[in-house]
Amino acid sequence: MERLAIMGGTFDPIHMGHLRMAHAVQRQMDFDRVVFLPSYIPPHKQTRSNCASWQDRLAMVELAIQEYDDFVVSCLEFDRGGISYTYDTIKFMQKLWPGAEIYLIIGEDALIHLYKWYRVPDLLRLVHFVAAKRSGYEGAAGVAQLVRAYGPWAAEKVIHAEVPETAISSTEIRQRLREGKPIRGMVSLAVEKYIYERGLYGAEP
């Protein structure tokens, strides 16, 4: 049975923290592939106006993962259009990869809010969540929320993974670009070049 790890996100832009997290999880859990799934319209970011286009975000993910043999990118959510609900996406991916065992990679910071996600009880029955440990966040609190909301079985659907500590965020990268500060080492060289060539986030050559 093929084991797939899905790493969704806005990736605005994708940075080294995303790549290190995915690589660490892939090595620990021996996934056959890590599928990067850029969101088309994330439900929680519908009002943001300073994001890059979906074409640019997809292109940056493609550039960022080119050095990783087991990383692939899916444009599924772009093809479907509309708001990107994880439950709907997973149901569609099960049709694309019938019989595959699917895991979702998230950060522990997202785990505390997981119980509020769209159709999360149904989603928990479809997949396992791999929660990448983050400094300053307590994964047990997020699991406790799920257990209170849905019962003890929900705790069995969450796996905790150790990942390298990183303080990089897409928000910080966009801010630094607006202020004319360097972002070397925060994104891959190919992504950095793309951002400056396209003038994304106010970047100037």
PDB file of C-alpha atoms in Angstrom:
ATOM      1  CA  MET A   1       0.000   0.000   0.000  1.00  0.00           C
ATOM      2  CA  GLU A   2       1.359   3.402  -0.968  1.00  0.00           C
ATOM      3  CA  ARG A   3       1.862   5.824   1.913  1.00  0.00           C
ATOM      4  CA  LEU A   4       1.290   9.465   1.004  1.00  0.00           C
ATOM      5  CA  ALA A   5       1.897  12.517   3.158  1.00  0.00           C
ATOM      6  CA  ILE A   6      -0.012  15.640   2.156  1.00  0.00           C
ATOM      7  CA  MET A   7       1.411  19.019   3.080  1.00  0.00           C
ATOM      8  CA  GLY A   8      -1.093  21.734   2.346  1.00  0.00           C
ATOM      9  CA  GLY A   9      -0.743  25.444   2.818  1.00  0.00           C
ATOM     10  CA  THR A  10      -0.867  28.838   1.222  1.00  0.00           C
ATOM     11  CA  PHE A  11       2.912  28.740   0.603  1.00  0.00           C
ATOM     12  CA  ASP A  12       3.030  32.503   0.188  1.00  0.00           C
ATOM     13  CA  PRO A  13       5.945  32.003  -0.249  1.00  0.00           C
ATOM     14  CA  ILE A  14       7.153  28.457   0.458  1.00  0.00           C
ATOM     15  CA  HIS A  15      10.241  28.650   2.677  1.00  0.00           C
ATOM     16  CA  MET A  16      13.002  26.488   4.128  1.00  0.00           C
ATOM     17  CA  GLY A  17      10.946  25.741   7.236  1.00  0.00           C
ATOM     18  CA  HIS A  18       8.307  24.033   5.080  1.00  0.00           C
ATOM     19  CA  LEU A  19      10.954  21.971   3.306  1.00  0.00           C
ATOM     20  CA  ARG A  20      12.805  20.949   6.474  1.00  0.00           C
ATOM     21  CA  MET A  21       9.553  19.921   8.133  1.00  0.00           C
ATOM     22  CA  ALA A  22       8.461  17.803   5.190  1.00  0.00           C
ATOM     23  CA  HIS A  23      11.897  16.197   4.833  1.00  0.00           C
ATOM     24  CA  ALA A  24      12.120  15.332   8.537  1.00  0.00           C
ATOM     25  CA  VAL A  25       8.633  13.810   8.601  1.00  0.00           C
ATOM     26  CA  GLN A  26       9.252  11.868   5.408  1.00  0.00           C
ATOM     27  CA  ARG A  27      12.436  10.336   6.813  1.00  0.00           C
ATOM     28  CA  GLN A  28      10.876   9.468  10.186  1.00  0.00           C
ATOM     29  CA  MET A  29       7.767   7.836   8.778  1.00  0.00           C
ATOM     30  CA  ASP A  30       9.115   6.452   5.507  1.00  0.00           C
ATOM     31  CA  PHE A  31       6.452   7.923   3.245  1.00  0.00           C
ATOM     32  CA  ASP A  32       6.601   6.982  -0.421  1.00  0.00           C
ATOM     33  CA  ARG A  33       5.832  10.553  -1.420  1.00  0.00           C
ATOM     34  CA  VAL A  34       5.212  13.945   0.109  1.00  0.00           C
ATOM     35  CA  VAL A  35       2.593  15.816  -1.901  1.00  0.00           C
ATOM     36  CA  PHE A  36       2.674  19.604  -1.589  1.00  0.00           C
ATOM     37  CA  LEU A  37      -0.818  20.975  -2.043  1.00  0.00           C
ATOM     38  CA  PRO A  38      -0.988  24.777  -2.410  1.00  0.00           C
ATOM     39  CA  SER A  39      -4.373  26.183  -1.440  1.00  0.00           C
ATOM     40  CA  TYR A  40      -6.440  28.047  -4.003  1.00  0.00           C
ATOM     41  CA  ILE A  41      -8.588  30.096  -1.598  1.00  0.00           C
ATOM     42  CA  PRO A  42      -7.840  29.102   2.025  1.00  0.00           C
ATOM     43  CA  PRO A  43     -11.037  29.455   4.129  1.00  0.00           C
ATOM     44  CA  HIS A  44      -9.195  31.394   6.865  1.00  0.00           C
ATOM     45  CA  LYS A  45      -7.455  33.862   4.505  1.00  0.00           C
ATOM     46  CA  GLN A  46     -10.233  34.995   2.182  1.00  0.00           C
ATOM     47  CA  THR A  47      -9.850  38.662   3.140  1.00  0.00           C
ATOM     48  CA  ARG A  48      -6.100  38.938   2.609  1.00  0.00           C
ATOM     49  CA  SER A  49      -5.197  41.182  -0.300  1.00  0.00           C
ATOM     50  CA  ASN A  50      -1.400  41.043  -0.380  1.00  0.00           C
ATOM     51  CA  CYS A  51      -0.910  37.421  -1.414  1.00  0.00           C
ATOM     52  CA  ALA A  52       0.842  36.273  -4.569  1.00  0.00           C
ATOM     53  CA  SER A  53      -1.250  34.842  -7.392  1.00  0.00           C
ATOM     54  CA  TRP A  54      -1.936  31.127  -7.370  1.00  0.00           C
ATOM     55  CA  GLN A  55       0.238  30.798 -10.497  1.00  0.00           C
ATOM     56  CA  ASP A  56       3.202  32.355  -8.678  1.00  0.00           C
ATOM     57  CA  ARG A  57       2.656  30.309  -5.508  1.00  0.00           C
ATOM     58  CA  LEU A  58       2.477  27.096  -7.518  1.00  0.00           C
ATOM     59  CA  ALA A  59       5.599  28.016  -9.495  1.00  0.00           C
ATOM     60  CA  MET A  60       7.529  28.725  -6.287  1.00  0.00           C
ATOM     61  CA  VAL A  61       6.576  25.350  -4.814  1.00  0.00           C
ATOM     62  CA  GLU A  62       7.691  23.621  -8.012  1.00  0.00           C
ATOM     63  CA  LEU A  63      11.045  25.411  -7.815  1.00  0.00           C
ATOM     64  CA  ALA A  64      11.499  24.722  -4.099  1.00  0.00           C
ATOM     65  CA  ILE A  65      10.986  20.944  -4.276  1.00  0.00           C
ATOM     66  CA  GLN A  66      13.028  20.236  -7.406  1.00  0.00           C
ATOM     67  CA  GLU A  67      15.987  18.941  -5.374  1.00  0.00           C
ATOM     68  CA  TYR A  68      13.891  16.373  -3.468  1.00  0.00           C
ATOM     69  CA  ASP A  69      13.236  13.102  -5.288  1.00  0.00           C
ATOM     70  CA  ASP A  70      10.224  12.075  -3.179  1.00  0.00           C
ATOM     71  CA  PHE A  71       8.494  15.483  -3.182  1.00  0.00           C
ATOM     72  CA  VAL A  72       5.785  16.277  -5.731  1.00  0.00           C
ATOM     73  CA  VAL A  73       3.355  19.151  -6.131  1.00  0.00           C
ATOM     74  CA  SER A  74      -0.352  18.885  -6.928  1.00  0.00           C
ATOM     75  CA  CYS A  75      -2.403  21.636  -8.559  1.00  0.00           C
ATOM     76  CA  LEU A  76      -5.623  19.847  -7.546  1.00  0.00           C
ATOM     77  CA  GLU A  77      -7.028  22.748  -5.547  1.00  0.00           C
ATOM     78  CA  PHE A  78      -6.313  25.198  -8.353  1.00  0.00           C
ATOM     79  CA  ASP A  79      -8.041  22.905 -10.842  1.00  0.00           C
ATOM     80  CA  ARG A  80     -11.080  22.530  -8.583  1.00  0.00           C
ATOM     81  CA  GLY A  81     -11.296  26.250  -7.787  1.00  0.00           C
ATOM     82  CA  GLY A  82     -13.329  27.776  -4.981  1.00  0.00           C
ATOM     83  CA  ILE A  83     -12.587  27.655  -1.263  1.00  0.00           C
ATOM     84  CA  SER A  84     -10.130  24.913  -0.306  1.00  0.00           C
ATOM     85  CA  TYR A  85     -11.675  22.743   2.377  1.00  0.00           C
ATOM     86  CA  THR A  86      -9.360  19.915   3.416  1.00  0.00           C
ATOM     87  CA  TYR A  87     -12.174  17.361   3.712  1.00  0.00           C
ATOM     88  CA  ASP A  88     -13.300  17.890   0.108  1.00  0.00           C
ATOM     89  CA  THR A  89      -9.720  17.744  -1.132  1.00  0.00           C
ATOM     90  CA  ILE A  90      -8.991  14.453   0.649  1.00  0.00           C
ATOM     91  CA  LYS A  91     -12.154  12.855  -0.727  1.00  0.00           C
ATOM     92  CA  PHE A  92     -11.024  13.789  -4.231  1.00  0.00           C
ATOM     93  CA  MET A  93      -7.461  12.571  -3.622  1.00  0.00           C
ATOM     94  CA  GLN A  94      -8.779   9.194  -2.517  1.00  0.00           C
ATOM     95  CA  LYS A  95     -10.236   8.839  -5.996  1.00  0.00           C
ATOM     96  CA  LEU A  96      -6.905   9.763  -7.569  1.00  0.00           C
ATOM     97  CA  TRP A  97      -4.924   7.342  -5.366  1.00  0.00           C
ATOM     98  CA  PRO A  98      -7.356   4.523  -4.516  1.00  0.00           C
ATOM     99  CA  GLY A  99      -6.049   2.301  -1.757  1.00  0.00           C
ATOM    100  CA  ALA A 100      -3.338   4.729  -0.659  1.00  0.00           C
ATOM    101  CA  GLU A 101      -2.810   5.417   3.024  1.00  0.00           C
ATOM    102  CA  ILE A 102      -3.038   9.200   3.400  1.00  0.00           C
ATOM    103  CA  TYR A 103      -1.518  11.339   6.144  1.00  0.00           C
ATOM    104  CA  LEU A 104      -1.776  15.108   6.609  1.00  0.00           C
ATOM    105  CA  ILE A 105       1.232  17.059   7.875  1.00  0.00           C
ATOM    106  CA  ILE A 106       0.409  20.051  10.058  1.00  0.00           C
ATOM    107  CA  GLY A 107       2.272  22.079  12.661  1.00  0.00           C
ATOM    108  CA  GLU A 108       1.452  21.791  16.345  1.00  0.00           C
ATOM    109  CA  ASP A 109       0.331  25.411  16.204  1.00  0.00           C
ATOM    110  CA  ALA A 110      -2.484  24.297  13.869  1.00  0.00           C
ATOM    111  CA  LEU A 111      -3.343  21.267  16.007  1.00  0.00           C
ATOM    112  CA  ILE A 112      -4.945  23.396  18.731  1.00  0.00           C
ATOM    113  CA  HIS A 113      -7.491  24.687  16.187  1.00  0.00           C
ATOM    114  CA  LEU A 114      -8.069  21.391  14.389  1.00  0.00           C
ATOM    115  CA  TYR A 115     -11.339  20.638  16.195  1.00  0.00           C
ATOM    116  CA  LYS A 116     -12.857  23.699  14.465  1.00  0.00           C
ATOM    117  CA  TRP A 117     -12.044  22.564  10.924  1.00  0.00           C
ATOM    118  CA  TYR A 118     -14.765  21.833   8.390  1.00  0.00           C
ATOM    119  CA  ARG A 119     -16.163  18.300   8.890  1.00  0.00           C
ATOM    120  CA  VAL A 120     -13.210  17.357  11.065  1.00  0.00           C
ATOM    121  CA  PRO A 121     -14.830  14.176  12.562  1.00  0.00           C
ATOM    122  CA  ASP A 122     -15.263  12.813   9.030  1.00  0.00           C
ATOM    123  CA  LEU A 123     -11.752  13.979   8.114  1.00  0.00           C
ATOM    124  CA  LEU A 124     -10.255  12.178  11.118  1.00  0.00           C
ATOM    125  CA  ARG A 125     -11.872   8.965   9.950  1.00  0.00           C
ATOM    126  CA  LEU A 126     -10.260   9.349   6.517  1.00  0.00           C
ATOM    127  CA  VAL A 127      -6.671  10.220   7.427  1.00  0.00           C
ATOM    128  CA  HIS A 128      -4.065  10.441  10.171  1.00  0.00           C
ATOM    129  CA  PHE A 129      -2.592  13.801  11.127  1.00  0.00           C
ATOM    130  CA  VAL A 130       1.161  14.122  11.577  1.00  0.00           C
ATOM    131  CA  ALA A 131       1.749  17.032  13.960  1.00  0.00           C
ATOM    132  CA  ALA A 132       5.223  18.522  13.565  1.00  0.00           C
ATOM    133  CA  LYS A 133       6.480  19.778  16.908  1.00  0.00           C
ATOM    134  CA  ARG A 134       6.862  23.548  17.240  1.00  0.00           C
ATOM    135  CA  SER A 135       8.637  25.452  19.990  1.00  0.00           C
ATOM    136  CA  GLY A 136       6.170  27.214  22.266  1.00  0.00           C
ATOM    137  CA  TYR A 137       3.229  24.980  21.333  1.00  0.00           C
ATOM    138  CA  GLU A 138       1.920  22.029  23.307  1.00  0.00           C
ATOM    139  CA  GLY A 139       0.552  19.315  21.045  1.00  0.00           C
ATOM    140  CA  ALA A 140      -1.179  17.555  23.915  1.00  0.00           C
ATOM    141  CA  ALA A 141      -3.522  20.534  24.304  1.00  0.00           C
ATOM    142  CA  GLY A 142      -4.699  20.169  20.721  1.00  0.00           C
ATOM    143  CA  VAL A 143      -5.286  16.446  21.146  1.00  0.00           C
ATOM    144  CA  ALA A 144      -7.212  17.120  24.362  1.00  0.00           C
ATOM    145  CA  GLN A 145      -9.472  19.516  22.445  1.00  0.00           C
ATOM    146  CA  LEU A 146     -10.218  16.804  19.893  1.00  0.00           C
ATOM    147  CA  VAL A 147     -10.942  14.242  22.599  1.00  0.00           C
ATOM    148  CA  ARG A 148     -13.325  16.612  24.391  1.00  0.00           C
ATOM    149  CA  ALA A 149     -15.099  17.382  21.130  1.00  0.00           C
ATOM    150  CA  TYR A 150     -15.244  13.937  19.516  1.00  0.00           C
ATOM    151  CA  GLY A 151     -14.188  11.252  21.976  1.00  0.00           C
ATOM    152  CA  PRO A 152     -11.044   9.234  22.864  1.00  0.00           C
ATOM    153  CA  TRP A 153     -10.771   7.661  19.406  1.00  0.00           C
ATOM    154  CA  ALA A 154      -9.685  11.017  17.963  1.00  0.00           C
ATOM    155  CA  ALA A 155      -6.379  10.888  19.878  1.00  0.00           C
ATOM    156  CA  GLU A 156      -5.386   7.772  17.938  1.00  0.00           C
ATOM    157  CA  LYS A 157      -5.551   9.742  14.686  1.00  0.00           C
ATOM    158  CA  VAL A 158      -2.744  12.136  15.641  1.00  0.00           C
ATOM    159  CA  ILE A 159       0.950  11.223  15.357  1.00  0.00           C
ATOM    160  CA  HIS A 160       3.621  13.566  16.730  1.00  0.00           C
ATOM    161  CA  ALA A 161       6.855  14.072  14.800  1.00  0.00           C
ATOM    162  CA  GLU A 162      10.171  15.707  15.684  1.00  0.00           C
ATOM    163  CA  VAL A 163      11.298  18.351  13.195  1.00  0.00           C
ATOM    164  CA  PRO A 164      14.255  20.780  13.097  1.00  0.00           C
ATOM    165  CA  GLU A 165      13.656  24.019  14.943  1.00  0.00           C
ATOM    166  CA  THR A 166      13.041  26.934  12.581  1.00  0.00           C
ATOM    167  CA  ALA A 167      11.888  30.481  13.174  1.00  0.00           C
ATOM    168  CA  ILE A 168      11.086  31.263   9.544  1.00  0.00           C
ATOM    169  CA  SER A 169       7.599  32.403   8.549  1.00  0.00           C
ATOM    170  CA  SER A 170       6.050  33.517   5.272  1.00  0.00           C
ATOM    171  CA  THR A 171       4.726  36.619   7.046  1.00  0.00           C
ATOM    172  CA  GLU A 172       8.239  37.639   8.070  1.00  0.00           C
ATOM    173  CA  ILE A 173       9.566  37.037   4.551  1.00  0.00           C
ATOM    174  CA  ARG A 174       6.888  39.264   2.997  1.00  0.00           C
ATOM    175  CA  GLN A 175       7.579  41.966   5.577  1.00  0.00           C
ATOM    176  CA  ARG A 176      11.333  41.869   4.954  1.00  0.00           C
ATOM    177  CA  LEU A 177      10.796  42.181   1.208  1.00  0.00           C
ATOM    178  CA  ARG A 178       8.524  45.194   1.682  1.00  0.00           C
ATOM    179  CA  GLU A 179      11.235  46.786   3.821  1.00  0.00           C
ATOM    180  CA  GLY A 180      14.013  46.011   1.343  1.00  0.00           C
ATOM    181  CA  LYS A 181      15.743  43.543   3.674  1.00  0.00           C
ATOM    182  CA  PRO A 182      17.484  40.351   2.451  1.00  0.00           C
ATOM    183  CA  ILE A 183      15.820  36.941   2.641  1.00  0.00           C
ATOM    184  CA  ARG A 184      18.893  34.826   1.806  1.00  0.00           C
ATOM    185  CA  GLY A 185      18.662  31.432   3.492  1.00  0.00           C
ATOM    186  CA  MET A 186      14.972  31.815   4.309  1.00  0.00           C
ATOM    187  CA  VAL A 187      13.853  30.425   0.947  1.00  0.00           C
ATOM    188  CA  SER A 188      15.641  28.295  -1.635  1.00  0.00           C
ATOM    189  CA  LEU A 189      17.891  30.147  -4.070  1.00  0.00           C
ATOM    190  CA  ALA A 190      15.543  29.312  -6.946  1.00  0.00           C
ATOM    191  CA  VAL A 191      12.556  30.763  -5.080  1.00  0.00           C
ATOM    192  CA  GLU A 192      14.538  33.847  -4.044  1.00  0.00           C
ATOM    193  CA  LYS A 193      15.489  34.475  -7.679  1.00  0.00           C
ATOM    194  CA  TYR A 194      11.873  34.034  -8.787  1.00  0.00           C
ATOM    195  CA  ILE A 195      10.577  36.486  -6.177  1.00  0.00           C
ATOM    196  CA  TYR A 196      12.983  39.225  -7.257  1.00  0.00           C
ATOM    197  CA  GLU A 197      12.492  38.604 -10.968  1.00  0.00           C
ATOM    198  CA  ARG A 198       8.719  38.865 -10.566  1.00  0.00           C
ATOM    199  CA  GLY A 199       8.809  41.696  -8.039  1.00  0.00           C
ATOM    200  CA  LEU A 200       6.615  39.772  -5.614  1.00  0.00           C
ATOM    201  CA  TYR A 201       5.689  41.256  -2.218  1.00  0.00           C
ATOM    202  CA  GLY A 202       7.231  44.588  -3.152  1.00  0.00           C
ATOM    203  CA  ALA A 203      10.674  43.083  -3.829  1.00  0.00           C
ATOM    204  CA  GLU A 204      13.057  45.211  -5.836  1.00  0.00           C
ATOM    205  CA  PRO A 205      16.144  43.835  -7.636  1.00  0.00           C
TER     206      PRO A 205
END
